[in-house]
CSV table of C-alpha atoms in Angstrom, one decimal:
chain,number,residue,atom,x,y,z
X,1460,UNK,CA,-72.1,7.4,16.1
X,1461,UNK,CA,-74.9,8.7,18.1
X,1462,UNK,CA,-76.0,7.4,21.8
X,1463,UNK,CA,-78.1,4.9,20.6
X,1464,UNK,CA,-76.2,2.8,18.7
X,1465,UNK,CA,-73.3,2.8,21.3
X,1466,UNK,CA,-76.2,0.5,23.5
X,1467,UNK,CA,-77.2,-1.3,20.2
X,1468,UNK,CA,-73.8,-2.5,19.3
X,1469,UNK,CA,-73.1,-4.2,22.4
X,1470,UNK,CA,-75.4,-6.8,23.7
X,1471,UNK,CA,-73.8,-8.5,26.8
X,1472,UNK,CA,-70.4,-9.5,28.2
X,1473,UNK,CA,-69.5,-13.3,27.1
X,1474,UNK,CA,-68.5,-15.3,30.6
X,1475,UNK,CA,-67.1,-18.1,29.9
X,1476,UNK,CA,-63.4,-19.8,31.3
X,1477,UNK,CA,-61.9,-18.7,27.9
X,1478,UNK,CA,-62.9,-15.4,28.2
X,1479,UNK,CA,-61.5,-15.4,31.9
X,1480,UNK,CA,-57.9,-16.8,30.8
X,1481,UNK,CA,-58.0,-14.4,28.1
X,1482,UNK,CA,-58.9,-11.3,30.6
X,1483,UNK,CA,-56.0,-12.4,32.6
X,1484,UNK,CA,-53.8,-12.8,30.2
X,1485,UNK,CA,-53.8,-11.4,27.2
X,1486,UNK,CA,-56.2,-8.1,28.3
X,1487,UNK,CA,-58.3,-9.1,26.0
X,1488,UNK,CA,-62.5,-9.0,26.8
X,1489,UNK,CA,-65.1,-10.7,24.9
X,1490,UNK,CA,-68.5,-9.4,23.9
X,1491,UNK,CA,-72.2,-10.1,22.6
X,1492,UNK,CA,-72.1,-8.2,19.6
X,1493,UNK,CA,-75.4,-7.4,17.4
X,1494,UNK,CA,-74.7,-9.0,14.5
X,1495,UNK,CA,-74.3,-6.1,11.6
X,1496,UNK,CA,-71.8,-4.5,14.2
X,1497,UNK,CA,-68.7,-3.5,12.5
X,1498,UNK,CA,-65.2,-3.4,14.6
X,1499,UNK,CA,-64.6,-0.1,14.0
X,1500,UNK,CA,-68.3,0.5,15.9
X,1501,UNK,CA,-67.4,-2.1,18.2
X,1502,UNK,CA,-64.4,0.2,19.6
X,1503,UNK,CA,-65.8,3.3,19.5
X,1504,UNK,CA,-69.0,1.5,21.8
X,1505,UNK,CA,-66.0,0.1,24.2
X,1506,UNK,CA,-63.8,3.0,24.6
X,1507,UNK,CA,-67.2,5.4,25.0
X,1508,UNK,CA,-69.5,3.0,27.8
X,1509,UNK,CA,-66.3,1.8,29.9
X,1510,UNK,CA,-63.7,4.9,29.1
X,1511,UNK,CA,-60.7,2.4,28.0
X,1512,UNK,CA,-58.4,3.0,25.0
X,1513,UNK,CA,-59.1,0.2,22.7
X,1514,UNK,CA,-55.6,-1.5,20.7
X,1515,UNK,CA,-57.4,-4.4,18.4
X,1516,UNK,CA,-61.3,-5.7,17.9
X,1517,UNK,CA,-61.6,-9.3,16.0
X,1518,UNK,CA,-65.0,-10.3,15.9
X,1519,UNK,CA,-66.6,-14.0,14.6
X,1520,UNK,CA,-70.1,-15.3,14.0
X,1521,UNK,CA,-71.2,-18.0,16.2
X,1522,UNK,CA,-73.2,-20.5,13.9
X,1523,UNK,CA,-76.7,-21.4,16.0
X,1524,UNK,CA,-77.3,-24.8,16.3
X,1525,UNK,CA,-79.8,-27.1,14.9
X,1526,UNK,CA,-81.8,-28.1,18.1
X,1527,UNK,CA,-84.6,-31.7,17.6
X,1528,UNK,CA,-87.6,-31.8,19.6
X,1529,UNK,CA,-90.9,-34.2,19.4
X,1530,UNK,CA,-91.9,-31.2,17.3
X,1531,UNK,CA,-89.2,-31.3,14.9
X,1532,UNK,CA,-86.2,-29.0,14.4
X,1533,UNK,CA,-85.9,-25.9,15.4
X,1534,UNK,CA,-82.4,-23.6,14.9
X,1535,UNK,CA,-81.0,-21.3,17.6
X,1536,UNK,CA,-80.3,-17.6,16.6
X,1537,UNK,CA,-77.0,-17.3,14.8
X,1538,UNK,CA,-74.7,-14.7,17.0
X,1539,UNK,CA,-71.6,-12.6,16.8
X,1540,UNK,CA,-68.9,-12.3,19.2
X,1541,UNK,CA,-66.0,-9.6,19.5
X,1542,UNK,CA,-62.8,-10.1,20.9
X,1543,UNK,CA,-61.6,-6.7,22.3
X,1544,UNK,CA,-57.6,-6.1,23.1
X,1545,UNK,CA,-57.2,-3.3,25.4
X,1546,UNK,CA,-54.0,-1.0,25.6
X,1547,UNK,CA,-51.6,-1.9,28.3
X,1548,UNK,CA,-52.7,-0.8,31.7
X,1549,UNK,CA,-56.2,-0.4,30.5
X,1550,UNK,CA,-58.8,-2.6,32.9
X,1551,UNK,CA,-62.5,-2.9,32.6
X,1552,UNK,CA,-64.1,-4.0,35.8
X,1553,UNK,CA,-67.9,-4.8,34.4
X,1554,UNK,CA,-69.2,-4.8,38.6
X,1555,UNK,CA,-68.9,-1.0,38.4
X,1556,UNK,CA,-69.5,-0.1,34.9
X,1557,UNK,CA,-70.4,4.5,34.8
């Protein structure tokens, strides 16, 4: 995969409370993912940008919503998140991301 696509695949960090239960506990990270990412892309982006070993990827598609206005309706973007297990003792600390 070359460099660019590494910085294609993954869009953002997801920060929600579910994400941070999921950090604690089960060492698992979730990720803004462009949406014709496949896992096996997905790890190869993780393990290269934060230089973790990557155990498991499961990704879904977040359906956007159908928003009303005085205009009418208009849709939000339809998005794709990944769920990424890291190895035991692996840590990603996104503040001080090489």
């Amino acid at each position: 995969m070359n460099q660019e696509r590494i910085f294609q695949v993954l869009v953002a960090p997801h920060v929600s409370e579910k994400a941070a239960v999921l950090a604690d506990s089960n060492n698992q990270y979730v990720f803004k993912v462009a949406v014709n990412a496949t896992k096996a892309e997905i790890k190869k982006s993780v393990e290269q940008l934060f230089k973790v070993k990557v155990d498991a990827v499961q990704t879904l598609k977040v359906k956007g919503k159908v928003k009303r206005n005085k205009y009418g309706q208009s849709a939000k973007p339809t998005w794709k998140k990944a769920y990424v297990r890291l190895e035991q003792g692996q840590d990603i600390d996104f503040a001080v991301a090489e």
